[in-house]
Amino acid sequence: MIMNGKRTLSENMDVLTSTQQVIHMALQTMNEPPAMFDLLKEPLRMLTVRIPVKMDDGSVQVFTGYRAQHNDAVGPTKGGVRFHPDVTAEEVKALSMWMSIKCGIVSLPYGGGKGGIACDPRTMSMRELEALSRGYVRAISQLVGPTKDIPAPDVYTNSQVMAWMMDEYSRIREFDSPSFITGKPLVLGGSYGRESSTALGVTIVLKEAAKMVGMAVEGARVIIQGFGNAGSYLAKFLHDAGAIIVGIADARGALYDPNGLDILELLDRRDSFGAVTHLYSNRITNQELLVKECDILVPAAIENQLTEENAPHIQAKLIVEAANGPTTYAATEILSKRGVLIVPDVLASAGGVVVSYFEWVQNNQGYYWPLEEVNAKLEQLLVDAFHKVYQTSVTRRVNMRLAAYIVGLKRMTEAVKWRGWI
């Protein structure tokens, strides 16, 4: 919406509407025609499927799944599949749009895709999860493939789920199809570095951002909200770089110690879903943790954690978003005016899709790279992307989030025009 000549975003907007608003602002800044926003404000395709699964107790439960393909003007769509009880069509749409922007920022030949199933994998057996994974692939098989739409892991999915999905797709197509999906086990065509790629990417971008604010990572006090795959790897990487991790959080609570936590102990004691704080009596809430004293804050959990209410109380000088959508736009404006540098999710968490792209390339070539080569290529792409977004922010005098959207949408808008769609 526009008020008094200035664009503002309501705190009450859902994730899809708020994403559309930032895209609209970016396209206006780029002087794109209104038809471009009409095209990019929704996915080109959105599939809803129903997946019956016979449960271990003999009953049949029907799950709802989704697959969104935002835009394939640049190339095939690419994006993860999440298993979570709160998955909705609107969330999947928004996530596919974020993936488009991520791919544009790091110059990948992809548009954004995303998938999800409304379920709670924490309550399901391995047999039930396998049946659900295979059922999902059967339901979407006509719309996906190595040159159409390439899935990947996301929240509560992993290399085992990807292996089941690849096997099911290969059965349907009657030939081995490793490039259908990324995030696979190494023995099935996975890439070195894929599992830790999101966290390593956040670390690379964080180090570049720290230079911009004149901060050394060694000795910096860091809070990481979220201790799942990305958060736990990130804690280890930053600990190894000499940072002092003063706070971590999971779904059950948070831990904070101004002198630093024993990260190695916490990593050793966490369960497969990233939970560890319930083992300690001195835990605080996630919201209490976010406003604790620190130099760097990394939201690595869920959406809408930094809001208009708590933004004035955030003490970090640098915020690096490892989660999708952790900061509302109202909070972004408040923090940016206070001089806090925010590295947005579409840039900071792009490491996962970059190494997924590397895996797809290796599958297509039938030639696989060593870990050192994967990590070196990842660092080069992300360092270049960070400085491209940072310079856009400076030259256009906009915050880093809007700058990231401008950079991320540029390739897609150009491809749309070259194809003659607009």
XYZ file of C-alpha atoms in Angstrom:
422
model
C 0.000 0.000 0.000
C 1.103 3.648 -0.412
C 0.574 6.161 2.373
C 1.586 9.852 2.204
C 3.595 9.118 -0.926
C 5.583 6.348 0.778
C 5.146 2.603 0.378
C 4.571 0.779 3.657
C 3.835 -2.831 4.487
C 1.278 -3.861 7.078
C 2.524 -6.149 9.846
C -0.663 -8.184 9.449
C -0.049 -9.236 5.867
C 0.383 -12.897 5.137
C 3.692 -14.060 3.696
C 2.398 -14.190 0.118
C 0.939 -10.675 0.176
C 4.045 -9.180 1.762
C 6.244 -10.887 -0.836
C 4.056 -9.492 -3.606
C 4.403 -6.020 -2.108
C 8.211 -6.129 -2.133
C 8.203 -7.472 -5.706
C 5.897 -4.610 -6.677
C 8.209 -2.070 -5.046
C 11.256 -3.562 -6.785
C 9.589 -3.590 -10.212
C 8.458 0.009 -9.767
C 12.011 1.014 -8.848
C 13.189 -0.788 -12.009
C 10.565 1.088 -14.091
C 8.980 -2.139 -15.303
C 5.475 -1.982 -16.825
C 2.435 -2.967 -14.710
C 2.020 -6.134 -16.785
C 5.328 -7.435 -15.413
C 3.971 -7.360 -11.877
C 0.738 -8.984 -13.034
C 2.825 -11.852 -14.431
C 5.236 -12.260 -11.493
C 2.878 -11.740 -8.555
C 1.691 -15.386 -8.725
C 3.266 -18.666 -9.875
C 2.654 -19.660 -13.495
C 1.489 -23.059 -12.211
C 0.182 -24.270 -8.875
C -0.722 -27.930 -8.363
C -2.631 -29.259 -5.347
C -2.593 -33.031 -4.835
C -4.145 -35.509 -2.426
C -1.968 -38.418 -1.314
C -3.531 -41.477 0.388
C -1.129 -43.353 2.678
C -1.811 -46.606 4.488
C -0.568 -46.044 8.029
C 1.085 -48.604 10.293
C -2.145 -49.116 12.267
C -4.004 -50.161 9.085
C -5.906 -46.901 8.623
C -5.614 -44.713 5.522
C -4.719 -41.047 5.953
C -5.033 -38.608 3.064
C -2.433 -35.829 2.952
C -2.555 -32.579 0.970
C 0.512 -31.613 -1.043
C 1.471 -28.712 -3.298
C 3.935 -27.849 -6.050
C 4.351 -24.252 -7.250
C 6.333 -23.216 -10.331
C 6.774 -19.466 -10.202
C 8.314 -18.657 -13.578
C 10.337 -20.640 -16.118
C 11.371 -17.827 -18.462
C 15.039 -18.226 -17.438
C 15.021 -22.032 -17.288
C 13.496 -24.971 -15.388
C 12.133 -24.224 -11.956
C 14.017 -25.346 -8.857
C 13.109 -25.580 -5.196
C 12.692 -27.719 -2.124
C 9.914 -29.879 -0.744
C 9.011 -29.366 2.907
C 7.112 -31.701 5.225
C 5.454 -29.623 7.941
C 2.032 -29.491 9.598
C 1.665 -25.777 8.802
C 2.302 -26.010 5.045
C -0.257 -23.967 3.064
C -0.786 -23.121 -0.589
C -0.014 -19.445 0.088
C 3.279 -20.283 1.806
C 4.368 -22.572 -1.045
C 3.547 -19.873 -3.591
C 5.589 -17.287 -1.690
C 8.516 -19.669 -1.269
C 8.570 -20.360 -5.015
C 8.782 -16.609 -5.631
C 11.660 -16.283 -3.168
C 13.426 -19.103 -5.002
C 13.120 -17.187 -8.276
C 14.795 -14.208 -6.655
C 17.528 -16.351 -5.043
C 18.346 -17.919 -8.394
C 18.459 -14.492 -10.034
C 20.799 -13.077 -7.393
C 23.378 -15.827 -7.929
C 22.812 -15.955 -11.721
C 21.557 -19.542 -11.939
C 19.655 -20.708 -15.078
C 16.520 -21.429 -13.045
C 13.188 -20.020 -12.062
C 11.767 -20.670 -8.616
C 9.764 -23.701 -7.583
C 8.598 -25.040 -4.237
C 6.681 -27.964 -2.835
C 5.240 -29.067 0.448
C 3.030 -31.583 2.203
C 0.925 -30.743 5.250
C 2.067 -33.471 7.663
C 4.060 -33.951 10.854
C 7.010 -36.226 10.044
C 7.988 -36.300 13.726
C 4.975 -38.531 14.410
C 5.412 -40.830 11.396
C 7.382 -44.037 10.963
C 10.024 -44.457 8.264
C 7.674 -46.723 6.311
C 4.915 -44.105 6.409
C 7.334 -41.356 5.326
C 8.534 -43.476 2.423
C 4.966 -44.123 1.278
C 4.170 -40.410 1.521
C 7.324 -39.423 -0.389
C 6.631 -41.869 -3.200
C 2.954 -40.899 -3.336
C 3.890 -37.230 -3.711
C 6.178 -37.984 -6.669
C 3.485 -40.058 -8.372
C 1.046 -37.181 -7.958
C 3.329 -34.500 -9.447
C 5.328 -36.625 -11.920
C 3.803 -35.073 -15.050
C 4.907 -31.565 -14.054
C 8.472 -32.215 -12.846
C 11.705 -33.541 -14.301
C 15.367 -32.692 -14.976
C 14.441 -30.085 -17.617
C 11.120 -28.978 -16.082
C 11.237 -28.635 -12.303
C 13.910 -30.049 -9.970
C 12.946 -30.676 -6.301
C 15.353 -30.606 -3.322
C 15.297 -30.991 0.484
C 13.674 -28.404 2.716
C 12.176 -28.312 6.213
C 11.980 -31.849 7.707
C 13.121 -33.521 4.493
C 16.593 -34.951 3.901
C 18.756 -37.111 1.634
C 16.737 -40.232 2.475
C 13.494 -38.589 1.349
C 15.228 -37.386 -1.823
C 16.473 -40.947 -2.500
C 12.937 -42.360 -2.211
C 11.605 -39.635 -4.504
C 14.334 -40.191 -7.104
C 13.733 -43.942 -7.067
C 9.992 -43.474 -7.568
C 10.511 -41.026 -10.439
C 13.007 -43.410 -12.065
C 10.436 -46.234 -11.841
C 7.774 -44.072 -13.461
C 10.070 -42.908 -16.278
C 11.733 -46.350 -16.600
C 15.271 -44.960 -16.645
C 17.682 -43.779 -13.945
C 17.067 -40.081 -13.332
C 19.563 -38.662 -10.820
C 19.200 -35.107 -12.185
C 15.475 -35.145 -11.381
C 16.192 -34.151 -7.779
C 19.056 -32.740 -5.688
C 20.164 -33.258 -2.119
C 20.588 -36.999 -2.730
C 23.050 -39.317 -0.939
C 26.503 -39.293 -2.540
C 26.145 -42.885 -3.737
C 23.028 -41.929 -5.739
C 24.581 -38.895 -7.423
C 24.602 -36.375 -4.620
C 27.206 -33.616 -4.435
C 29.873 -33.118 -1.841
C 28.985 -30.141 0.330
C 25.222 -30.171 -0.312
C 24.127 -30.972 3.249
C 26.054 -28.083 4.792
C 25.765 -25.710 1.811
C 23.069 -23.401 3.208
C 25.000 -22.839 6.434
C 28.328 -22.437 4.631
C 26.691 -19.917 2.316
C 25.367 -17.948 5.291
C 28.862 -18.001 6.802
C 30.452 -16.714 3.585
C 27.930 -13.889 3.249
C 28.130 -13.073 6.976
C 31.900 -12.606 6.733
C 31.495 -10.220 3.788
C 28.772 -8.266 5.595
C 30.903 -8.013 8.737
C 33.609 -6.290 6.691
C 31.071 -3.707 5.536
C 30.244 -2.746 9.138
C 33.861 -2.867 10.285
C 33.437 -5.955 12.452
C 35.744 -8.942 12.859
C 34.037 -12.326 12.970
C 36.672 -13.610 15.380
C 35.499 -12.582 18.842
C 32.074 -11.408 17.634
C 29.149 -12.386 19.866
C 26.544 -14.264 17.819
C 22.974 -15.374 18.492
C 21.556 -18.102 16.228
C 17.806 -18.607 16.467
C 17.203 -22.113 15.143
C 19.309 -25.234 15.625
C 18.186 -27.466 12.785
C 20.332 -28.378 9.798
C 21.294 -24.812 8.855
C 21.536 -23.441 12.398
C 23.650 -26.269 13.783
C 26.122 -26.262 10.888
C 26.285 -22.472 11.101
C 27.069 -22.619 14.823
C 29.953 -25.003 14.091
C 31.319 -22.921 11.202
C 31.216 -19.674 13.193
C 32.651 -21.357 16.297
C 35.546 -22.618 14.166
C 36.024 -19.081 12.799
C 36.510 -17.765 16.336
C 33.073 -16.257 16.946
C 31.516 -16.550 20.405
C 28.066 -18.134 20.184
C 26.196 -16.516 23.074
C 22.706 -17.769 22.194
C 20.923 -20.556 20.349
C 17.269 -21.563 20.092
C 15.050 -24.398 18.929
C 11.286 -24.964 18.874
C 11.211 -25.622 22.635
C 13.100 -22.574 23.876
C 16.460 -20.819 23.897
C 19.761 -20.710 25.759
C 21.838 -17.575 26.370
C 25.173 -16.995 28.058
C 26.987 -13.665 27.523
C 30.303 -15.469 28.003
C 29.550 -18.018 25.280
C 27.852 -21.412 25.098
C 29.586 -24.771 24.801
C 28.645 -25.289 21.158
C 30.358 -28.641 20.806
C 28.351 -30.027 23.733
C 25.093 -28.649 22.315
C 25.814 -30.113 18.880
C 26.551 -33.475 20.459
C 23.325 -33.519 22.464
C 20.829 -32.223 19.838
C 18.366 -34.709 18.365
C 17.678 -35.310 14.662
C 15.113 -32.472 14.589
C 17.507 -29.945 16.148
C 16.023 -29.978 19.667
C 18.394 -29.578 22.613
C 17.198 -26.753 24.877
C 14.704 -29.002 26.714
C 17.702 -30.728 28.307
C 18.588 -27.546 30.212
C 16.766 -25.853 33.096
C 17.956 -22.297 32.383
C 16.226 -21.886 29.030
C 14.398 -18.714 28.014
C 11.894 -18.030 25.222
C 12.783 -17.420 21.590
C 11.457 -13.876 21.789
C 13.566 -13.142 24.872
C 16.648 -14.387 23.062
C 16.163 -12.132 20.024
C 16.571 -8.937 22.071
C 19.580 -10.104 24.087
C 22.928 -8.333 23.708
C 24.997 -9.520 20.727
C 26.937 -8.240 17.733
C 25.410 -10.509 15.078
C 21.912 -12.004 15.045
C 21.106 -14.906 12.714
C 17.396 -15.831 12.533
C 17.531 -19.435 11.272
C 14.095 -20.722 12.285
C 10.733 -19.597 10.882
C 8.949 -16.572 9.419
C 8.022 -13.297 11.102
C 10.349 -13.412 14.128
C 11.604 -9.812 13.919
C 8.583 -7.537 13.911
C 7.533 -3.938 14.432
C 7.170 -4.709 18.149
C 10.622 -6.116 18.899
C 12.685 -4.330 16.207
C 13.350 -1.257 18.417
C 14.838 -3.563 21.074
C 17.151 -5.625 18.839
C 20.740 -5.000 19.977
C 22.624 -6.607 17.077
C 24.607 -4.431 14.661
C 24.319 -7.001 11.881
C 21.419 -9.340 11.041
C 21.919 -12.195 8.594
C 18.744 -14.086 7.684
C 19.319 -17.838 7.370
C 15.578 -18.598 7.588
C 12.907 -17.734 5.034
C 11.121 -14.474 5.833
C 12.167 -14.017 9.484
C 11.929 -10.204 9.353
C 8.764 -8.309 8.426
C 9.135 -5.348 6.109
C 8.079 -2.935 8.867
C 10.869 -4.314 11.060
C 13.290 -4.055 8.115
C 12.557 -0.340 7.793
C 12.900 0.280 11.538
C 16.202 -1.569 11.791
C 17.622 -0.049 8.599
C 16.876 3.465 9.868
C 18.770 2.558 13.055
C 21.800 1.706 10.944
C 21.522 -2.070 11.351
C 22.709 -3.913 8.236
C 20.271 -6.676 7.309
C 21.417 -9.328 4.831
C 18.094 -10.666 3.480
C 17.156 -14.337 3.245
C 17.110 -14.416 -0.554
C 20.830 -13.620 -0.505
C 22.072 -15.102 2.776
C 20.452 -18.536 2.360
C 21.203 -18.960 -1.353
C 24.021 -21.452 -0.709
C 21.622 -24.392 -0.765
C 20.283 -23.718 -4.245
C 23.785 -22.935 -5.538
C 25.120 -26.362 -4.537
C 21.883 -27.967 -5.724
C 22.675 -26.402 -9.095
C 26.203 -27.841 -8.877
C 24.698 -31.279 -8.159
C 22.377 -31.003 -11.180
C 25.309 -29.989 -13.402
C 27.401 -32.910 -12.136
C 24.508 -35.338 -12.724
C 24.103 -34.076 -16.291
C 27.840 -34.354 -16.949
C 28.361 -37.654 -15.163
C 31.486 -36.093 -13.634
C 31.739 -35.254 -9.938
C 33.800 -32.561 -8.228
C 35.784 -32.814 -4.971
C 34.544 -30.907 -1.907
C 37.253 -28.242 -2.240
C 36.098 -27.388 -5.750
C 32.431 -27.236 -4.713
C 33.199 -24.910 -1.787
C 35.487 -22.675 -3.855
C 32.848 -22.248 -6.574
C 30.194 -21.572 -3.913
C 32.303 -18.880 -2.263
C 33.036 -17.127 -5.549
C 29.355 -16.979 -6.534
C 28.156 -15.758 -3.136
C 30.866 -13.138 -2.626
C 30.097 -11.711 -6.075
C 26.344 -11.798 -5.327
C 26.765 -10.057 -1.965
C 28.716 -7.175 -3.450
C 26.277 -6.842 -6.345
C 23.385 -6.473 -3.895
C 25.349 -4.205 -1.548
C 26.359 -1.854 -4.385
C 22.769 -1.762 -5.649
C 21.669 -0.809 -2.135
C 24.192 2.037 -2.039
C 23.669 3.393 -5.556
C 19.864 3.227 -5.441
C 19.719 4.293 -1.769
C 17.447 1.450 -0.753
C 17.729 -1.173 1.979
C 19.418 -4.501 1.277
C 16.120 -6.379 0.998
C 14.766 -4.192 -1.768
C 18.190 -4.184 -3.438
C 18.242 -8.006 -3.390
C 14.822 -8.152 -5.040
C 15.940 -5.695 -7.717
C 19.034 -7.779 -8.498
C 17.099 -11.048 -8.282
C 14.309 -9.977 -10.617
C 16.543 -8.469 -13.306
C 17.387 -11.730 -15.137
C 13.783 -12.883 -15.042
C 12.345 -9.643 -16.401
C 14.931 -9.658 -19.192
C 14.117 -13.276 -20.083
C 10.385 -12.524 -20.102
C 10.950 -9.657 -22.552
C 13.287 -11.623 -24.825
C 10.710 -14.419 -25.031
C 8.095 -11.864 -26.067
C 5.750 -12.547 -23.153
C 5.598 -8.829 -22.322
